[in-house]
Amino acid sequence: MAALADDKKAQLREWFASARRRSLPVVPVTFDLTAADLFARPASKSGGALGVDFTAAREPFVLADVGVLPEIHGRPRKQTLRLAQQMTEGGIAGVLWNAGRALTFMLPRLPEWREEGRFAGKVLELGTGTGLVGTACWLRGAREVAMTDLPAAMELARANVAANVGAAAGLRVEPLAWGAPLPAALAGPWDVVVAADCLYDVAALPALLRTLGEVSDARTVVYLAYKRRVDAREAPFFADLENLFDRVAFTAPEAVPAEWRGTGLHLCRATGRRQT
């Protein structure tokens, strides 16, 4: 392995990690921690604040495991996606982050996907980046998936969708700036809203909260794959989220796959959008 180029090493590591994850039993994820519980615990000191394998992030392409897929008419059973990355041109949105991988792993373990690993509802993704999570939702049966990000991220996300699943009916990539008026094509409410590692910019959090409120109703379920970095800026966001939704809960640290355990990754579930 020492003679392999860095990109080949990263691909080989992901291949072995994917094989390990696929061998794990599909145990339902539970959400047992409140925000108060989470922030009362010491933050993990391993894994750093970055939330991504920097070597893999520099590569033009990365392999991403979707897991064992159910057989669904019209959906390819493509368990590994080859995603283009643009770390230099695309910045944060041009890289596949660990939170996106972890959320993709958890999808068949969530209540909405527990019926043979599929879900037929409508899914909105915020901050799609390379497009992994939204594509995985579509592969698992969501009848409509809208993957959104800033206009500058559109080319990469659309290219990755086209390269991996082609012209996919019910799967689209749309520009959306958090806090801006929702275009008619994205008007809610949505059944499920997903986002991975979208809390890094404290200045954007009020706008994210406004958008979450606009796309949700009392039946919407919101999943935020969250990497704990700076409590002082993240705890107030979740306090505001608790004012917007009846229940906000988190997975325990051991719920994430072993390779990211102890790096501060959690999955947050928000339900019961309150009327304002």
PDB file of C-alpha atoms in Angstrom:
ATOM      1  CA  MET A   1       0.000   0.000   0.000  1.00  0.00           C
ATOM      2  CA  ALA A   2       2.986   2.305   0.571  1.00  0.00           C
ATOM      3  CA  ALA A   3       3.653   2.338  -3.193  1.00  0.00           C
ATOM      4  CA  LEU A   4       0.152   3.554  -4.016  1.00  0.00           C
ATOM      5  CA  ALA A   5      -0.579   7.170  -4.859  1.00  0.00           C
ATOM      6  CA  ASP A   6      -2.472   9.150  -2.214  1.00  0.00           C
ATOM      7  CA  ASP A   7      -5.712   9.102  -4.198  1.00  0.00           C
ATOM      8  CA  LYS A   8      -5.559   5.323  -4.599  1.00  0.00           C
ATOM      9  CA  LYS A   9      -4.866   4.907  -0.882  1.00  0.00           C
ATOM     10  CA  ALA A  10      -7.922   7.028  -0.040  1.00  0.00           C
ATOM     11  CA  GLN A  11     -10.096   4.982  -2.411  1.00  0.00           C
ATOM     12  CA  LEU A  12      -8.820   1.728  -0.940  1.00  0.00           C
ATOM     13  CA  ARG A  13      -9.495   2.923   2.611  1.00  0.00           C
ATOM     14  CA  GLU A  14     -13.035   3.891   1.644  1.00  0.00           C
ATOM     15  CA  TRP A  15     -13.591   0.510  -0.050  1.00  0.00           C
ATOM     16  CA  PHE A  16     -12.659  -1.336   3.143  1.00  0.00           C
ATOM     17  CA  ALA A  17     -14.663   1.080   5.306  1.00  0.00           C
ATOM     18  CA  SER A  18     -17.693   0.630   3.038  1.00  0.00           C
ATOM     19  CA  ALA A  19     -17.436  -3.132   3.306  1.00  0.00           C
ATOM     20  CA  ARG A  20     -17.354  -2.868   7.105  1.00  0.00           C
ATOM     21  CA  ARG A  21     -20.375  -0.561   7.194  1.00  0.00           C
ATOM     22  CA  ARG A  22     -22.418  -2.776   4.893  1.00  0.00           C
ATOM     23  CA  SER A  23     -21.770  -5.754   7.161  1.00  0.00           C
ATOM     24  CA  LEU A  24     -23.291  -3.962  10.160  1.00  0.00           C
ATOM     25  CA  PRO A  25     -26.846  -4.860  11.184  1.00  0.00           C
ATOM     26  CA  VAL A  26     -29.493  -2.270  10.325  1.00  0.00           C
ATOM     27  CA  VAL A  27     -30.314  -1.275  13.890  1.00  0.00           C
ATOM     28  CA  PRO A  28     -32.811   1.593  14.280  1.00  0.00           C
ATOM     29  CA  VAL A  29     -31.266   4.868  15.348  1.00  0.00           C
ATOM     30  CA  THR A  30     -32.606   6.308  18.587  1.00  0.00           C
ATOM     31  CA  PHE A  31     -32.655   9.941  19.622  1.00  0.00           C
ATOM     32  CA  ASP A  32     -32.155   9.970  23.372  1.00  0.00           C
ATOM     33  CA  LEU A  33     -30.264  13.186  24.064  1.00  0.00           C
ATOM     34  CA  THR A  34     -31.680  16.672  24.425  1.00  0.00           C
ATOM     35  CA  ALA A  35     -29.589  19.690  23.502  1.00  0.00           C
ATOM     36  CA  ALA A  36     -29.006  20.263  27.212  1.00  0.00           C
ATOM     37  CA  ASP A  37     -27.764  16.676  27.574  1.00  0.00           C
ATOM     38  CA  LEU A  38     -25.452  17.043  24.606  1.00  0.00           C
ATOM     39  CA  PHE A  39     -23.819  20.295  25.639  1.00  0.00           C
ATOM     40  CA  ALA A  40     -23.482  19.159  29.238  1.00  0.00           C
ATOM     41  CA  ARG A  41     -21.089  16.470  28.023  1.00  0.00           C
ATOM     42  CA  PRO A  42     -17.440  17.299  27.328  1.00  0.00           C
ATOM     43  CA  ALA A  43     -16.753  17.865  23.654  1.00  0.00           C
ATOM     44  CA  SER A  44     -14.681  15.221  21.933  1.00  0.00           C
ATOM     45  CA  LYS A  45     -11.029  16.085  21.508  1.00  0.00           C
ATOM     46  CA  SER A  46     -10.376  13.651  18.651  1.00  0.00           C
ATOM     47  CA  GLY A  47     -10.969  14.160  14.957  1.00  0.00           C
ATOM     48  CA  GLY A  48     -10.234  17.892  14.960  1.00  0.00           C
ATOM     49  CA  ALA A  49     -12.625  20.605  13.850  1.00  0.00           C
ATOM     50  CA  LEU A  50     -12.312  20.038  10.115  1.00  0.00           C
ATOM     51  CA  GLY A  51     -14.779  17.170   9.679  1.00  0.00           C
ATOM     52  CA  VAL A  52     -13.190  15.744   6.531  1.00  0.00           C
ATOM     53  CA  ASP A  53     -10.193  13.660   5.445  1.00  0.00           C
ATOM     54  CA  PHE A  54      -8.038  16.446   4.048  1.00  0.00           C
ATOM     55  CA  THR A  55      -6.098  14.073   1.778  1.00  0.00           C
ATOM     56  CA  ALA A  56      -9.311  12.740   0.244  1.00  0.00           C
ATOM     57  CA  ALA A  57     -10.772  16.261   0.004  1.00  0.00           C
ATOM     58  CA  ARG A  58      -7.961  17.349  -2.318  1.00  0.00           C
ATOM     59  CA  GLU A  59      -8.711  14.607  -4.842  1.00  0.00           C
ATOM     60  CA  PRO A  60     -10.769  15.370  -7.959  1.00  0.00           C
ATOM     61  CA  PHE A  61     -12.991  12.341  -7.305  1.00  0.00           C
ATOM     62  CA  VAL A  62     -14.038  10.454  -4.185  1.00  0.00           C
ATOM     63  CA  LEU A  63     -15.946   7.208  -3.665  1.00  0.00           C
ATOM     64  CA  ALA A  64     -19.019   7.349  -1.427  1.00  0.00           C
ATOM     65  CA  ASP A  65     -20.875   4.354  -0.058  1.00  0.00           C
ATOM     66  CA  VAL A  66     -24.678   4.409  -0.170  1.00  0.00           C
ATOM     67  CA  GLY A  67     -25.134   1.018   1.515  1.00  0.00           C
ATOM     68  CA  VAL A  68     -27.240  -1.967   0.580  1.00  0.00           C
ATOM     69  CA  LEU A  69     -30.201  -0.697  -1.431  1.00  0.00           C
ATOM     70  CA  PRO A  70     -33.694  -2.144  -1.742  1.00  0.00           C
ATOM     71  CA  GLU A  71     -34.990  -3.147  -5.139  1.00  0.00           C
ATOM     72  CA  ILE A  72     -37.147  -0.246  -6.376  1.00  0.00           C
ATOM     73  CA  HIS A  73     -38.531   0.019  -9.891  1.00  0.00           C
ATOM     74  CA  GLY A  74     -36.800   2.738 -11.855  1.00  0.00           C
ATOM     75  CA  ARG A  75     -33.997   3.232  -9.326  1.00  0.00           C
ATOM     76  CA  PRO A  76     -30.544   1.731  -9.920  1.00  0.00           C
ATOM     77  CA  ARG A  77     -29.093  -0.323  -7.076  1.00  0.00           C
ATOM     78  CA  LYS A  78     -25.865   1.638  -7.196  1.00  0.00           C
ATOM     79  CA  GLN A  79     -24.179   1.183  -3.845  1.00  0.00           C
ATOM     80  CA  THR A  80     -21.058   3.236  -4.534  1.00  0.00           C
ATOM     81  CA  LEU A  81     -21.124   6.723  -6.050  1.00  0.00           C
ATOM     82  CA  ARG A  82     -18.136   8.356  -7.705  1.00  0.00           C
ATOM     83  CA  LEU A  83     -18.384  12.030  -6.831  1.00  0.00           C
ATOM     84  CA  ALA A  84     -16.387  14.846  -8.358  1.00  0.00           C
ATOM     85  CA  GLN A  85     -14.884  17.349  -5.914  1.00  0.00           C
ATOM     86  CA  GLN A  86     -13.684  20.908  -6.433  1.00  0.00           C
ATOM     87  CA  MET A  87     -11.884  21.935  -3.287  1.00  0.00           C
ATOM     88  CA  THR A  88     -10.185  24.888  -4.964  1.00  0.00           C
ATOM     89  CA  GLU A  89     -13.046  26.150  -7.122  1.00  0.00           C
ATOM     90  CA  GLY A  90     -15.993  25.019  -4.998  1.00  0.00           C
ATOM     91  CA  GLY A  91     -14.626  25.677  -1.536  1.00  0.00           C
ATOM     92  CA  ILE A  92     -16.655  24.188   1.314  1.00  0.00           C
ATOM     93  CA  ALA A  93     -19.475  23.048  -0.982  1.00  0.00           C
ATOM     94  CA  GLY A  94     -17.038  21.284  -3.298  1.00  0.00           C
ATOM     95  CA  VAL A  95     -15.949  18.623  -0.794  1.00  0.00           C
ATOM     96  CA  LEU A  96     -17.638  15.529   0.617  1.00  0.00           C
ATOM     97  CA  TRP A  97     -17.761  15.947   4.405  1.00  0.00           C
ATOM     98  CA  ASN A  98     -17.880  13.139   6.964  1.00  0.00           C
ATOM     99  CA  ALA A  99     -21.276  14.317   8.204  1.00  0.00           C
ATOM    100  CA  GLY A 100     -22.734  13.616   4.762  1.00  0.00           C
ATOM    101  CA  ARG A 101     -21.271  10.121   4.773  1.00  0.00           C
ATOM    102  CA  ALA A 102     -22.619   9.481   8.272  1.00  0.00           C
ATOM    103  CA  LEU A 103     -26.120  10.717   7.415  1.00  0.00           C
ATOM    104  CA  THR A 104     -26.149   8.508   4.309  1.00  0.00           C
ATOM    105  CA  PHE A 105     -25.190   5.524   6.480  1.00  0.00           C
ATOM    106  CA  MET A 106     -28.019   6.300   8.891  1.00  0.00           C
ATOM    107  CA  LEU A 107     -30.794   6.714   6.302  1.00  0.00           C
ATOM    108  CA  PRO A 108     -32.047   3.077   6.364  1.00  0.00           C
ATOM    109  CA  ARG A 109     -31.875   3.196  10.165  1.00  0.00           C
ATOM    110  CA  LEU A 110     -34.242   6.160  10.466  1.00  0.00           C
ATOM    111  CA  PRO A 111     -37.967   5.695  11.182  1.00  0.00           C
ATOM    112  CA  GLU A 112     -39.027   7.049   7.775  1.00  0.00           C
ATOM    113  CA  TRP A 113     -36.811   4.563   5.916  1.00  0.00           C
ATOM    114  CA  ARG A 114     -37.295   1.522   8.121  1.00  0.00           C
ATOM    115  CA  GLU A 115     -39.753  -0.221   5.774  1.00  0.00           C
ATOM    116  CA  GLU A 116     -37.244  -2.316   3.798  1.00  0.00           C
ATOM    117  CA  GLY A 117     -34.854   0.655   3.729  1.00  0.00           C
ATOM    118  CA  ARG A 118     -37.127   2.759   1.524  1.00  0.00           C
ATOM    119  CA  PHE A 119     -39.164   5.942   1.876  1.00  0.00           C
ATOM    120  CA  ALA A 120     -41.689   7.232  -0.657  1.00  0.00           C
ATOM    121  CA  GLY A 121     -42.144  10.778   0.632  1.00  0.00           C
ATOM    122  CA  LYS A 122     -40.836  14.180  -0.483  1.00  0.00           C
ATOM    123  CA  VAL A 123     -37.326  15.158   0.636  1.00  0.00           C
ATOM    124  CA  LEU A 124     -35.647  18.562   0.604  1.00  0.00           C
ATOM    125  CA  GLU A 125     -31.895  18.774   1.109  1.00  0.00           C
ATOM    126  CA  LEU A 126     -30.285  22.004   2.261  1.00  0.00           C
ATOM    127  CA  GLY A 127     -26.613  22.559   1.455  1.00  0.00           C
ATOM    128  CA  THR A 128     -26.241  19.577  -0.875  1.00  0.00           C
ATOM    129  CA  GLY A 129     -22.626  20.249  -1.876  1.00  0.00           C
ATOM    130  CA  THR A 130     -21.452  17.210  -3.855  1.00  0.00           C
ATOM    131  CA  GLY A 131     -24.970  15.742  -3.794  1.00  0.00           C
ATOM    132  CA  LEU A 132     -24.421  12.515  -1.848  1.00  0.00           C
ATOM    133  CA  VAL A 133     -27.255  12.670   0.693  1.00  0.00           C
ATOM    134  CA  GLY A 134     -29.981  13.788  -1.698  1.00  0.00           C
ATOM    135  CA  THR A 135     -28.987  11.190  -4.270  1.00  0.00           C
ATOM    136  CA  ALA A 136     -29.026   8.498  -1.581  1.00  0.00           C
ATOM    137  CA  CYS A 137     -32.538   9.575  -0.533  1.00  0.00           C
ATOM    138  CA  TRP A 138     -33.691   9.211  -4.143  1.00  0.00           C
ATOM    139  CA  LEU A 139     -32.021   5.814  -4.529  1.00  0.00           C
ATOM    140  CA  ARG A 140     -33.929   4.709  -1.423  1.00  0.00           C
ATOM    141  CA  GLY A 141     -37.282   5.527  -2.960  1.00  0.00           C
ATOM    142  CA  ALA A 142     -38.177   9.146  -2.195  1.00  0.00           C
ATOM    143  CA  ARG A 143     -40.691  10.105  -4.884  1.00  0.00           C
ATOM    144  CA  GLU A 144     -39.372  13.666  -5.045  1.00  0.00           C
ATOM    145  CA  VAL A 145     -35.997  15.011  -3.936  1.00  0.00           C
ATOM    146  CA  ALA A 146     -34.937  18.627  -4.288  1.00  0.00           C
ATOM    147  CA  MET A 147     -31.249  19.154  -3.586  1.00  0.00           C
ATOM    148  CA  THR A 148     -30.427  22.794  -2.902  1.00  0.00           C
ATOM    149  CA  ASP A 149     -27.369  24.956  -2.407  1.00  0.00           C
ATOM    150  CA  LEU A 150     -26.023  28.335  -3.437  1.00  0.00           C
ATOM    151  CA  PRO A 151     -25.918  29.042  -7.194  1.00  0.00           C
ATOM    152  CA  ALA A 152     -22.147  28.553  -7.308  1.00  0.00           C
ATOM    153  CA  ALA A 153     -22.562  24.917  -6.205  1.00  0.00           C
ATOM    154  CA  MET A 154     -25.111  23.975  -8.858  1.00  0.00           C
ATOM    155  CA  GLU A 155     -22.711  22.837 -11.588  1.00  0.00           C
ATOM    156  CA  LEU A 156     -20.897  20.333  -9.370  1.00  0.00           C
ATOM    157  CA  ALA A 157     -24.028  18.853  -7.807  1.00  0.00           C
ATOM    158  CA  ARG A 158     -25.783  18.520 -11.159  1.00  0.00           C
ATOM    159  CA  ALA A 159     -22.719  16.934 -12.747  1.00  0.00           C
ATOM    160  CA  ASN A 160     -22.529  14.359  -9.967  1.00  0.00           C
ATOM    161  CA  VAL A 161     -26.214  13.488 -10.314  1.00  0.00           C
ATOM    162  CA  ALA A 162     -25.850  13.097 -14.077  1.00  0.00           C
ATOM    163  CA  ALA A 163     -22.696  10.992 -13.781  1.00  0.00           C
ATOM    164  CA  ASN A 164     -24.137   8.613 -11.188  1.00  0.00           C
ATOM    165  CA  VAL A 165     -27.863   8.235 -11.916  1.00  0.00           C
ATOM    166  CA  GLY A 166     -28.417  10.053 -15.190  1.00  0.00           C
ATOM    167  CA  ALA A 167     -31.654  11.888 -15.935  1.00  0.00           C
ATOM    168  CA  ALA A 168     -33.483  10.845 -12.779  1.00  0.00           C
ATOM    169  CA  ALA A 169     -37.225  11.497 -12.636  1.00  0.00           C
ATOM    170  CA  GLY A 170     -38.096  13.123  -9.330  1.00  0.00           C
ATOM    171  CA  LEU A 171     -34.520  14.219  -8.535  1.00  0.00           C
ATOM    172  CA  ARG A 172     -33.483  17.817  -9.174  1.00  0.00           C
ATOM    173  CA  VAL A 173     -30.898  20.360  -8.080  1.00  0.00           C
ATOM    174  CA  GLU A 174     -32.112  23.893  -7.388  1.00  0.00           C
ATOM    175  CA  PRO A 175     -30.426  27.092  -6.163  1.00  0.00           C
ATOM    176  CA  LEU A 176     -31.499  28.320  -2.748  1.00  0.00           C
ATOM    177  CA  ALA A 177     -29.998  30.909  -0.435  1.00  0.00           C
ATOM    178  CA  TRP A 178     -31.127  30.406   3.163  1.00  0.00           C
ATOM    179  CA  GLY A 179     -33.368  33.170   4.394  1.00  0.00           C
ATOM    180  CA  ALA A 180     -34.320  34.286   0.878  1.00  0.00           C
ATOM    181  CA  PRO A 181     -37.926  33.964  -0.322  1.00  0.00           C
ATOM    182  CA  LEU A 182     -38.668  30.396  -1.355  1.00  0.00           C
ATOM    183  CA  PRO A 183     -39.153  29.886  -5.096  1.00  0.00           C
ATOM    184  CA  ALA A 184     -42.432  28.236  -6.016  1.00  0.00           C
ATOM    185  CA  ALA A 185     -40.591  25.038  -7.004  1.00  0.00           C
ATOM    186  CA  LEU A 186     -39.382  24.608  -3.419  1.00  0.00           C
ATOM    187  CA  ALA A 187     -42.487  25.684  -1.535  1.00  0.00           C
ATOM    188  CA  GLY A 188     -43.204  23.383   1.375  1.00  0.00           C
ATOM    189  CA  PRO A 189     -44.186  21.711   3.384  1.00  0.00           C
ATOM    190  CA  TRP A 190     -41.814  18.785   2.812  1.00  0.00           C
ATOM    191  CA  ASP A 191     -42.082  15.373   4.457  1.00  0.00           C
ATOM    192  CA  VAL A 192     -38.387  15.252   5.359  1.00  0.00           C
ATOM    193  CA  VAL A 193     -35.685  17.928   5.333  1.00  0.00           C
ATOM    194  CA  VAL A 194     -32.033  16.862   5.510  1.00  0.00           C
ATOM    195  CA  ALA A 195     -28.793  18.787   5.900  1.00  0.00           C
ATOM    196  CA  ALA A 196     -25.242  17.685   6.662  1.00  0.00           C
ATOM    197  CA  ASP A 197     -22.593  19.832   8.377  1.00  0.00           C
ATOM    198  CA  CYS A 198     -24.349  23.141   7.768  1.00  0.00           C
ATOM    199  CA  LEU A 199     -23.675  24.861  11.107  1.00  0.00           C
ATOM    200  CA  TYR A 200     -20.068  25.936  10.572  1.00  0.00           C
ATOM    201  CA  ASP A 201     -20.878  29.567   9.692  1.00  0.00           C
ATOM    202  CA  VAL A 202     -22.467  31.325  12.643  1.00  0.00           C
ATOM    203  CA  ALA A 203     -23.527  34.278  10.488  1.00  0.00           C
ATOM    204  CA  ALA A 204     -25.703  31.977   8.350  1.00  0.00           C
ATOM    205  CA  LEU A 205     -27.545  30.269  11.212  1.00  0.00           C
ATOM    206  CA  PRO A 206     -30.445  32.756  11.574  1.00  0.00           C
ATOM    207  CA  ALA A 207     -31.129  32.426   7.837  1.00  0.00           C
ATOM    208  CA  LEU A 208     -30.969  28.629   8.068  1.00  0.00           C
ATOM    209  CA  LEU A 209     -33.469  28.706  10.905  1.00  0.00           C
ATOM    210  CA  ARG A 210     -35.861  30.885   8.870  1.00  0.00           C
ATOM    211  CA  THR A 211     -35.678  28.507   5.935  1.00  0.00           C
ATOM    212  CA  LEU A 212     -36.274  25.468   8.147  1.00  0.00           C
ATOM    213  CA  GLY A 213     -39.397  27.162   9.438  1.00  0.00           C
ATOM    214  CA  GLU A 214     -40.656  27.988   5.952  1.00  0.00           C
ATOM    215  CA  VAL A 215     -40.258  24.496   4.478  1.00  0.00           C
ATOM    216  CA  SER A 216     -41.770  22.647   7.457  1.00  0.00           C
ATOM    217  CA  ASP A 217     -45.160  22.035   8.976  1.00  0.00           C
ATOM    218  CA  ALA A 218     -46.324  19.956  11.954  1.00  0.00           C
ATOM    219  CA  ARG A 219     -45.689  16.701  10.054  1.00  0.00           C
ATOM    220  CA  THR A 220     -42.229  17.535   8.695  1.00  0.00           C
ATOM    221  CA  VAL A 221     -39.206  15.705  10.081  1.00  0.00           C
ATOM    222  CA  VAL A 222     -35.869  17.540   9.994  1.00  0.00           C
ATOM    223  CA  TYR A 223     -32.552  15.694  10.170  1.00  0.00           C
ATOM    224  CA  LEU A 224     -29.348  17.662  10.732  1.00  0.00           C
ATOM    225  CA  ALA A 225     -26.067  15.739  10.654  1.00  0.00           C
ATOM    226  CA  TYR A 226     -24.081  17.918  12.996  1.00  0.00           C
ATOM    227  CA  LYS A 227     -20.403  18.113  13.904  1.00  0.00           C
ATOM    228  CA  ARG A 228     -19.846  19.732  17.271  1.00  0.00           C
ATOM    229  CA  ARG A 229     -17.168  22.385  16.990  1.00  0.00           C
ATOM    230  CA  VAL A 230     -17.869  25.558  19.022  1.00  0.00           C
ATOM    231  CA  ASP A 231     -20.569  25.246  21.690  1.00  0.00           C
ATOM    232  CA  ALA A 232     -20.872  29.004  22.166  1.00  0.00           C
ATOM    233  CA  ARG A 233     -22.217  29.475  18.636  1.00  0.00           C
ATOM    234  CA  GLU A 234     -24.012  26.134  18.144  1.00  0.00           C
ATOM    235  CA  ALA A 235     -25.926  25.808  21.439  1.00  0.00           C
ATOM    236  CA  PRO A 236     -27.915  29.043  20.793  1.00  0.00           C
ATOM    237  CA  PHE A 237     -28.934  27.720  17.358  1.00  0.00           C
ATOM    238  CA  PHE A 238     -30.370  24.563  18.885  1.00  0.00           C
ATOM    239  CA  ALA A 239     -32.126  26.615  21.577  1.00  0.00           C
ATOM    240  CA  ASP A 240     -33.806  28.561  18.769  1.00  0.00           C
ATOM    241  CA  LEU A 241     -34.612  25.287  17.002  1.00  0.00           C
ATOM    242  CA  GLU A 242     -36.336  24.082  20.181  1.00  0.00           C
ATOM    243  CA  ASN A 243     -38.518  27.190  20.052  1.00  0.00           C
ATOM    244  CA  LEU A 244     -39.488  26.343  16.482  1.00  0.00           C
ATOM    245  CA  PHE A 245     -40.133  22.598  16.920  1.00  0.00           C
ATOM    246  CA  ASP A 246     -41.834  20.653  19.716  1.00  0.00           C
ATOM    247  CA  ARG A 247     -39.110  18.039  19.975  1.00  0.00           C
ATOM    248  CA  VAL A 248     -35.398  18.322  19.183  1.00  0.00           C
ATOM    249  CA  ALA A 249     -33.264  15.298  20.047  1.00  0.00           C
ATOM    250  CA  PHE A 250     -29.841  13.882  19.235  1.00  0.00           C
ATOM    251  CA  THR A 251     -28.205  10.513  18.765  1.00  0.00           C
ATOM    252  CA  ALA A 252     -25.603   9.340  21.223  1.00  0.00           C
ATOM    253  CA  PRO A 253     -21.970   9.450  20.008  1.00  0.00           C
ATOM    254  CA  GLU A 254     -21.876   5.681  19.502  1.00  0.00           C
ATOM    255  CA  ALA A 255     -24.654   5.836  16.886  1.00  0.00           C
ATOM    256  CA  VAL A 256     -22.243   6.927  14.146  1.00  0.00           C
ATOM    257  CA  PRO A 257     -20.001   4.412  12.350  1.00  0.00           C
ATOM    258  CA  ALA A 258     -16.810   3.476  14.139  1.00  0.00           C
ATOM    259  CA  GLU A 259     -14.468   5.432  11.869  1.00  0.00           C
ATOM    260  CA  TRP A 260     -16.111   8.734  12.908  1.00  0.00           C
ATOM    261  CA  ARG A 261     -16.946   7.856  16.488  1.00  0.00           C
ATOM    262  CA  GLY A 262     -15.444  10.313  18.941  1.00  0.00           C
ATOM    263  CA  THR A 263     -15.151  13.087  16.354  1.00  0.00           C
ATOM    264  CA  GLY A 264     -18.187  15.025  17.588  1.00  0.00           C
ATOM    265  CA  LEU A 265     -20.645  13.802  14.942  1.00  0.00           C
ATOM    266  CA  HIS A 266     -24.312  13.596  15.955  1.00  0.00           C
ATOM    267  CA  LEU A 267     -27.619  13.386  14.147  1.00  0.00           C
ATOM    268  CA  CYS A 268     -30.310  15.802  15.280  1.00  0.00           C
ATOM    269  CA  ARG A 269     -34.017  15.103  14.699  1.00  0.00           C
ATOM    270  CA  ALA A 270     -36.577  17.910  14.927  1.00  0.00           C
ATOM    271  CA  THR A 271     -40.322  17.247  14.745  1.00  0.00           C
ATOM    272  CA  GLY A 272     -43.580  19.064  15.424  1.00  0.00           C
ATOM    273  CA  ARG A 273     -43.153  22.440  13.761  1.00  0.00           C
ATOM    274  CA  ARG A 274     -44.947  24.930  15.970  1.00  0.00           C
ATOM    275  CA  GLN A 275     -47.450  27.389  14.636  1.00  0.00           C
ATOM    276  CA  THR A 276     -46.286  30.990  14.808  1.00  0.00           C
TER     277      THR A 276
END
